[in-house]
Amino acid sequence: MKKIILILSLIIIWCMSVGYAQYGKLIGNVVDKETKEPLVGATIVVENTGYGASTDVDGKFVIINIPAGIYNVKISYVGYQTELIKDVKIVAGLTRELNVQLLSSGVQAEEVVVIAERPLIEKSATNAVRLQTSDEIQKLPVRGIQNYLSIQAGVVNQNGTIYIRGGRSDEVGYIVEGTNVKDVVGSDDRHDYYGGLVSIIPEALEEISVQAGGYSAEFGGANAGIVNQTFKTAKDVFNLTVQVETDNFGNYPGKKVLGSHSYGYSDYIITANVPVSSKIKLFGAFNNNFQRDRRIWFWSGADFGYLKDNGLSGGTKGDSAWVKWDEGNVPGRSNNRYTFNGTLTFDYNPLQIRLAGGFSWGRNKNNNLIRNIFNLDRVTVLDNSNLLLSGKVSYFLSKSTFLEINVGYVDYREKAYDPNFGDDLIKYTDSVAAAEHGWQFWSLTQPPPNYNFNGFEFRRPGAVLTALYTKDRQSSVSGSVALTSQMKNHEIKIGGSFEYRTISHYDIDTRTIYSNAYANPDIVRDKEAYARMLRALSQVNNYGFDEFGNPINSGPDGPKHPYFGAVYFQDKMEFDDIIINAGLRYDKMNLCGWNFQSINDLGYDHNEYTLRTVRSGKIVEYVEPRLGFAFPATERTVFHLQYGKFVQAPALYSLYKSRAFAVYIFEGGHFFPDPVGFNVDPVRTTQYEIGFSQQLTDNVAFDITGFYKNIEGQLQTAYFPQPANSPVNSYYAYINGDFENVLGVELTLRMRRTKRLQAQFNYTLQDARGTNSYPNGTISLLNTGGTPPSMVVPLDFSQAHRGSISMDYRWGKNDGGPILEQLGINMLINFNSGHPYTRATGSGGQQAVDLGALLNDDDARTRTPVEPINSSKTPWVYQVDLRIDKTISFGPTNLNVYVYVQNVLNTKNVINVYYRTGNAYDDGWLSNPLASGTTIQNPAYGKTYVDLYRVINLENNQHQFRLNGFVNFGSPRQIRVGARLEL
Amino acid sequence: MMNKYYLCKMRCKKMQIILLTFFTVLLLVCSGCVDIDNPNVKVIDMRTLVKFVYLGDVADSISIIIDGSLVAKLEKGKESEFINVQAGSRKIVLSNLAVSDTFYQSFIPDQKITFYCIYNSGSSEIINMSLFAHPTYAGVIQYVPGSVLVRFANFTNGTVSYTVIADTVSGAERTYDDLAFGDISNNGKYDTLKIKSITDKIIYPRFVVLGTSNDTIVGVTTVSDVAGRYTIALFGNGEYKVVKED
């Protein structure tokens, strides 16, 4: 049996994937309270763990490799009163200092209990580390990782995407339990992009920290910042919590309670601390979250009664439908997710094993458009699952030296499909299959045309909404080894890591599959011929799958296998008046993109629609010095300086396409907003940081940090004209062309709880300028004959001012009387200046009349800037969130009831505007008779057109969303109530 | 000593339970991952249904060979069952005692196609004609379930045109006005098709030779009381055959 256990354990370790520090250090000294003489051999024990140490001849002690968390630390010495210091917070990657003075006692005296307070300034940090603990997270009036990040200094959340210190969204790294869970593929969607692959339950988090650059040599793979998340470790007592939240007070559909709509939000969370034994502890958290409307928009309803199809979109003239939808919720936009996070720890000192895992499965419906209200049955469904397994084994070779091995495995999968036909794509446009669902097609292979009600198109029932079927898989196996040794004041760490990813993707235009098969029955009988047809006619984009969607493991269409290896050496020297963190990192990586010397190397074969001799993979190597200093000038004053070079892969979606996709590009004649990169190298950043932390009083401290970054080699679109004898036509491709400079200052002011009030103020002033905001930011310019920009301009996501104020006022136990006892009020105020945009003019081109003459981000053909790029800014915005909670205790059982309100004032924040007018309410169409007069006077459109335009476009921003992917306003007020029972 | 032994054994059991639980959870979790292994597009053998009708003016039989396989042998005026053939381009050989014709025919998938093989003695070829094709399913917009669709074809060996009229005939369930299908002329090979939809179960058409001073009834037939599509084909020397085409 032992053998089996051993083998299974090895399998776990082997199977699982790059580990980063999830552990902190405790140092200090122990002296006689009266004489101040050091006490040699005093014992320091971290309770309920195997961690401990004895003081040396100078009375000093060091305990390394303690998992992040809150502990009780006991200090004892013969002939002295024992001191128990409670709630000592150990932060991953940082050093916590405890200096203890013991009182001499001739007889055995009672234990002295002291409650530790978290230090206001981190003396050991040589870069800016912003931390939120589980306790702080729990009190916030917002929920979700992106919301927690958004309130941190240096972090910008724009249209749902996170940017740190002006870097692009793909430059943020995400680590969970020491495993890199960053989505290295990224997304070409500029909005609502979260860069982590693993779902996290907020209640499972012990802490979440943001390092906005400047991290030590052991960290890599992310140039702008690293978000490090650590799960809770079970405590030594059994504990169970059950928590329920909802926003549903019977105010659906279309009704309001306290001026707010319900979004069908419900959240069920169970957490359990299970101390299996004194050495084995299990922590688990389970969550089910459902939202009827997963994005929260200001959303107006309307009732136009029966409108008649004018037949202009090809449908039967005179067909009618009742055009009506409710306010508040966008129909067909639900989300349902189940998540589990947990840790299992084995503390067999000197051997310690920590296993952590997470699994999540979710399904959401993806409607955002009013035009689909008659066809909600065919709204695209998106399934997603993610799995994280991580394990860490650390072994103390001696009291001051330990070896740690981290392994991790991540598996992320996603699939977007039509819920009626699932994976069977030929049925998507098969009228026989449609007839079984009661939908009548226009012809054998043609779905019904749209209704056209006074110029506004609505999908008829049965129309195909999943034009693009997609499925993705991204998995990683990673491992790291590090040897850490505390040699007097030097913490030496030598380590290496390796990460191997497997990335597969499949997408195909579903609208052509049946009609092509129908027209070519002899081809679809022959596998090779059919594959060619899918390449040529259905724009299949596949790697890791063949043209038919079958998984494949090798060959030119096999999955992409980028790998990232690193070795590093770092020495953290901690002296009384200076801390130096010096390190050197060597990165070796293979991005697995396509490379060629000459275009002829590709084996371009138009007839077969493929590249015959494409070569992928290029190994690149970099050496990156990292140097940080902290000068604790006094107990209350610390300066820090940091310099470092950082290298990371660009978002790999820009490099990974199918061979057929490359042929489309080389064919020329098509407009590709998102081409592919050849011969692409990693992105490089050099960052300088200088900071100053000052504890003003016992309870108030501030930190001010200035930074400057120079980013080179960001992806840019380039145009490659070809000579007449070239095998390919002129084409567009990504190259390492863009660069960026960011300059900024971050200010953090923290006030420890004083007279019931705890507060924090974060503020960032920054200026991010670059040649482009996105890799394909210049594509439409090139397409209209322009040249790539060589001058830096303010970037789209450069919010000059951004900040948050968080205040928590709370009565403690036995404080405030029966009503106010354990009652807390938490207020969060977020504010930021607007973001840059470019005023422009132009015609609507060939756009349908329901789009008015809205200017399109991705199409510059009809857009002419009327000012230098990004020289206008959207207005300032602010939002107030509030949470009130009350804990009622029944013996050991606590019941916490709470209500939290996001956007208490229901402020309609303008987060985007129309480029033509600079206004969020007027797009310059109806208000300009010269532009819209002809359309309005057309009897096929008329007054109803104006009414539809107002509610669909101006109030609900449908044309803005359809063309540019965002709406103009922030979220309205949302009220949620909940209860948490702690057993 | 014993206590230690049992303590150790208990710990081992606890460890086993934990690991077993762990692997059970792992197994459950892995089975809950989104399934992306299913194929999305499959190689398909699209089929179609073909019926052959042999309309000759001599009493012999015809062999029908598709892609080298004999699929039917038909006597004069007979029709085959619907034969399931591969859609796409097929090589077809039609041969009777006098002639053998080879040609390639493209079959659209999911259809019922009736193929009329017309042979008039003295001709050097068998005229083949796919008169009618329509999808086999009920979802297509043109098809009106419950109705009878009839058309007439003139495959006779002369040059006479015919007029076809569906009118009131004793025994009809309802009275029609004369319903002229129009002239069906003979252009030497086969006639132009005429099609009308009659939304009732039964019709009693009569055939009238055009060009004579008195209408001559050459035949009277009832198509069926079963809804569907029919062709009444005149062939040879004025013989006729009713063929249900779906």
Coordinates of N, CA and C in Angstrom, one line a residue, chain A residues 750-847:
Chain A
R750 N -2.6 54.6 3.7 CA -3.4 53.6 4.4 C -3.5 54.0 5.9
M751 N -4.7 53.8 6.3 CA -5.0 54.0 7.8 C -5.5 52.8 8.4
R752 N -4.7 52.4 9.4 CA -5.1 51.2 10.2 C -6.4 51.5 11.0
R753 N -7.1 50.5 11.4 CA -8.3 50.7 12.1 C -8.1 51.6 13.3
T754 N -8.7 52.7 13.3 CA -8.6 53.7 14.4 C -10.0 54.2 14.8
K755 N -10.3 54.0 16.0 CA -11.7 54.4 16.4 C -12.7 53.9 15.4
R756 N -12.6 52.6 15.1 CA -13.5 51.9 14.3 C -13.3 52.1 12.8
L757 N -12.5 53.1 12.4 CA -12.4 53.4 11.0 C -11.1 52.9 10.4
Q758 N -11.2 52.2 9.3 CA -10.0 51.8 8.5 C -10.2 52.4 7.1
A759 N -9.1 52.9 6.5 CA -9.3 53.6 5.2 C -8.1 53.3 4.4
Q760 N -8.3 53.4 3.1 CA -7.2 53.4 2.2 C -7.5 54.2 0.9
F761 N -6.5 54.9 0.5 CA -6.7 55.8 -0.7 C -5.6 55.4 -1.7
N762 N -6.0 55.1 -2.9 CA -5.1 54.7 -4.0 C -5.2 55.7 -5.1
Y763 N -4.1 56.2 -5.6 CA -4.2 57.1 -6.7 C -3.1 56.9 -7.7
T764 N -3.4 56.9 -9.0 CA -2.3 56.8 -10.0 C -2.4 57.9 -11.0
L765 N -1.3 58.5 -11.2 CA -1.2 59.5 -12.3 C -0.2 58.9 -13.3
Q766 N -0.7 58.7 -14.5 CA 0.2 58.1 -15.5 C 0.0 58.6 -16.9
D767 N 1.0 58.5 -17.7 CA 0.9 58.9 -19.1 C 1.5 57.8 -19.9
A768 N 0.7 57.0 -20.6 CA 1.2 55.9 -21.4 C 1.0 56.3 -22.9
R769 N 2.2 56.3 -23.6 CA 2.2 56.7 -25.0 C 2.9 55.7 -25.8
G770 N 2.4 55.4 -26.9 CA 3.0 54.4 -27.8 C 2.6 54.6 -29.2
T771 N 3.1 53.8 -30.1 CA 2.8 53.9 -31.5 C 1.4 53.4 -31.8
N772 N 0.9 52.4 -31.0 CA -0.4 51.8 -31.2 C -0.9 51.3 -29.9
S773 N -2.2 51.3 -29.8 CA -2.8 50.8 -28.5 C -3.0 49.3 -28.6
Y774 N -3.1 48.8 -29.8 CA -3.4 47.3 -30.0 C -2.6 46.8 -31.2
P775 N -2.3 45.6 -31.3 CA -1.5 45.1 -32.4 C -2.0 45.4 -33.7
N776 N -3.4 45.4 -33.8 CA -4.0 45.6 -35.1 C -4.5 47.0 -35.2
G777 N -4.0 47.9 -34.4 CA -4.5 49.3 -34.3 C -4.3 50.1 -35.6
T778 N -3.4 49.6 -36.4 CA -3.0 50.4 -37.6 C -3.5 49.7 -38.9
I779 N -4.2 48.6 -38.8 CA -4.6 47.8 -40.0 C -5.4 48.6 -40.9
S780 N -6.4 49.3 -40.4 CA -7.3 50.0 -41.4 C -6.6 51.2 -42.0
L781 N -5.6 51.8 -41.3 CA -4.8 52.8 -41.8 C -4.0 52.3 -43.0
L782 N -3.3 51.2 -42.8 CA -2.5 50.6 -43.9 C -3.4 50.2 -45.0
N783 N -4.6 49.7 -44.7 CA -5.5 49.3 -45.8 C -6.0 50.4 -46.7
T784 N -5.9 51.6 -46.1 CA -6.3 52.8 -47.0 C -5.1 53.5 -47.5
G785 N -3.9 52.8 -47.5 CA -2.7 53.4 -48.1 C -1.8 54.2 -47.2
G786 N -2.1 54.2 -45.9 CA -1.3 55.0 -45.0 C 0.0 54.2 -44.6
T787 N 0.8 54.9 -43.8 CA 2.0 54.2 -43.4 C 1.9 54.1 -41.9
P788 N 2.6 53.1 -41.3 CA 2.6 52.8 -39.9 C 3.0 54.1 -39.1
P789 N 2.4 54.3 -37.9 CA 2.8 55.5 -37.1 C 4.2 55.3 -36.6
S790 N 5.0 56.4 -36.6 CA 6.3 56.3 -36.0 C 6.4 57.2 -34.8
M791 N 5.4 58.0 -34.5 CA 5.4 58.8 -33.4 C 4.5 58.3 -32.3
V792 N 4.8 58.5 -31.0 CA 4.0 58.0 -29.9 C 2.8 59.0 -29.7
V793 N 1.7 58.4 -29.4 CA 0.5 59.1 -29.1 C -0.1 58.6 -27.8
P794 N -1.0 59.3 -27.1 CA -1.6 58.7 -25.9 C -2.3 57.4 -26.3
L795 N -2.2 56.4 -25.5 CA -2.8 55.1 -25.8 C -4.3 55.1 -25.4
D796 N -5.1 54.3 -26.0 CA -6.5 54.3 -25.8 C -6.8 54.1 -24.3
F797 N -6.0 53.2 -23.6 CA -6.3 52.9 -22.2 C -5.5 53.7 -21.2
S798 N -4.9 54.8 -21.7 CA -4.2 55.6 -20.8 C -5.1 56.6 -20.0
Q799 N -5.5 56.1 -18.9 CA -6.3 57.0 -18.0 C -5.4 57.8 -17.1
A800 N -5.3 59.1 -17.3 CA -4.3 59.9 -16.6 C -4.4 59.9 -15.1
H801 N -5.6 60.0 -14.7 CA -5.9 60.0 -13.2 C -6.8 58.8 -12.9
R802 N -6.4 58.1 -11.9 CA -7.3 57.0 -11.5 C -7.1 56.7 -10.0
G803 N -8.2 56.5 -9.3 CA -8.0 56.3 -7.9 C -9.2 55.6 -7.2
S804 N -9.0 55.3 -6.0 CA -10.1 54.7 -5.2 C -9.9 55.1 -3.7
I805 N -11.1 55.2 -3.1 CA -11.1 55.5 -1.6 C -11.9 54.4 -1.0
S806 N -11.3 53.7 -0.1 CA -12.0 52.6 0.6 C -12.1 52.9 2.1
M807 N -13.3 53.0 2.6 CA -13.4 53.3 4.1 C -14.3 52.2 4.7
D808 N -13.8 51.7 5.9 CA -14.6 50.7 6.6 C -14.8 51.1 8.0
Y809 N -16.0 51.3 8.4 CA -16.3 51.7 9.7 C -17.1 50.6 10.4
R810 N -16.5 50.1 11.5 CA -17.0 48.8 12.0 C -17.0 48.8 13.6
W811 N -18.1 48.4 14.2 CA -18.2 48.2 15.6 C -17.7 46.8 15.9
G812 N -16.9 46.6 16.9 CA -16.4 45.3 17.3 C -17.3 44.6 18.2
K813 N -16.8 43.5 18.7 CA -17.6 42.7 19.6 C -17.7 43.4 20.9
N814 N -18.9 43.3 21.5 CA -19.1 44.0 22.8 C -18.9 45.6 22.6
D815 N -19.3 46.1 21.5 CA -19.1 47.5 21.2 C -20.3 48.0 20.5
G816 N -20.9 49.1 21.0 CA -21.9 49.8 20.3 C -23.3 49.4 20.7
G817 N -23.5 48.4 21.6 CA -24.8 48.0 22.0 C -25.4 47.0 21.1
P818 N -26.6 46.5 21.4 CA -27.1 45.4 20.6 C -27.3 45.6 19.2
I819 N -27.6 46.8 18.8 CA -27.9 47.1 17.4 C -26.6 47.3 16.6
L820 N -25.7 48.1 17.1 CA -24.5 48.4 16.4 C -23.3 47.4 16.6
E821 N -23.5 46.6 17.6 CA -22.4 45.6 17.8 C -22.1 44.8 16.5
Q822 N -20.9 44.7 16.1 CA -20.5 43.9 15.0 C -21.2 44.4 13.7
L823 N -21.5 45.6 13.6 CA -22.1 46.2 12.4 C -21.0 47.0 11.7
G824 N -21.0 46.8 10.4 CA -19.9 47.5 9.6 C -20.5 48.2 8.4
I825 N -19.9 49.3 8.1 CA -20.3 50.0 6.8 C -19.0 50.1 6.0
N826 N -19.0 49.7 4.8 CA -17.9 49.8 3.9 C -18.3 50.6 2.7
M827 N -17.5 51.6 2.4 CA -17.8 52.5 1.3 C -16.6 52.5 0.3
L828 N -16.8 52.3 -0.9 CA -15.7 52.3 -1.9 C -16.1 53.4 -2.9
I829 N -15.2 54.3 -3.2 CA -15.4 55.3 -4.2 C -14.3 55.1 -5.2
N830 N -14.7 54.9 -6.4 CA -13.7 54.8 -7.6 C -13.9 56.0 -8.4
F831 N -12.8 56.5 -8.9 CA -12.9 57.6 -9.9 C -11.8 57.5 -10.9
N832 N -12.0 58.0 -12.0 CA -10.9 58.1 -13.0 C -11.2 59.2 -14.1
S833 N -10.2 59.7 -14.6 CA -10.4 60.6 -15.7 C -10.7 59.8 -16.9
G834 N -11.1 60.4 -18.0 CA -11.5 59.6 -19.1 C -10.3 59.1 -19.9
H835 N -10.6 58.4 -21.0 CA -9.5 57.8 -21.8 C -9.5 58.5 -23.1
P836 N -8.4 58.5 -23.8 CA -8.2 59.2 -25.0 C -9.0 58.6 -26.1
Y837 N -9.5 59.4 -27.0 CA -10.1 59.0 -28.3 C -9.8 60.0 -29.3
T838 N -10.2 59.7 -30.6 CA -9.9 60.7 -31.6 C -11.3 61.1 -32.3
R839 N -11.5 62.4 -32.2 CA -12.7 62.9 -32.9 C -12.5 62.7 -34.4
A840 N -13.6 62.3 -35.1 CA -13.5 62.0 -36.5 C -14.8 62.4 -37.2
T841 N -14.7 62.4 -38.5 CA -15.9 62.5 -39.3 C -15.9 61.5 -40.4
G842 N -16.9 61.5 -41.2 CA -16.9 60.5 -42.3 C -18.3 60.1 -42.6
S843 N -18.5 59.3 -43.6 CA -19.8 58.9 -44.0 C -20.0 57.5 -43.4
G844 N -21.3 57.0 -43.5 CA -21.6 55.7 -43.1 C -21.2 54.6 -44.1
G845 N -20.7 55.1 -45.2 CA -20.3 54.1 -46.2 C -21.5 53.2 -46.7
Q846 N -21.2 52.0 -46.7 CA -22.3 51.0 -47.2 C -23.1 50.4 -46.0
Q847 N -23.0 51.1 -44.8 CA -23.6 50.5 -43.7 C -25.2 50.5 -43.8

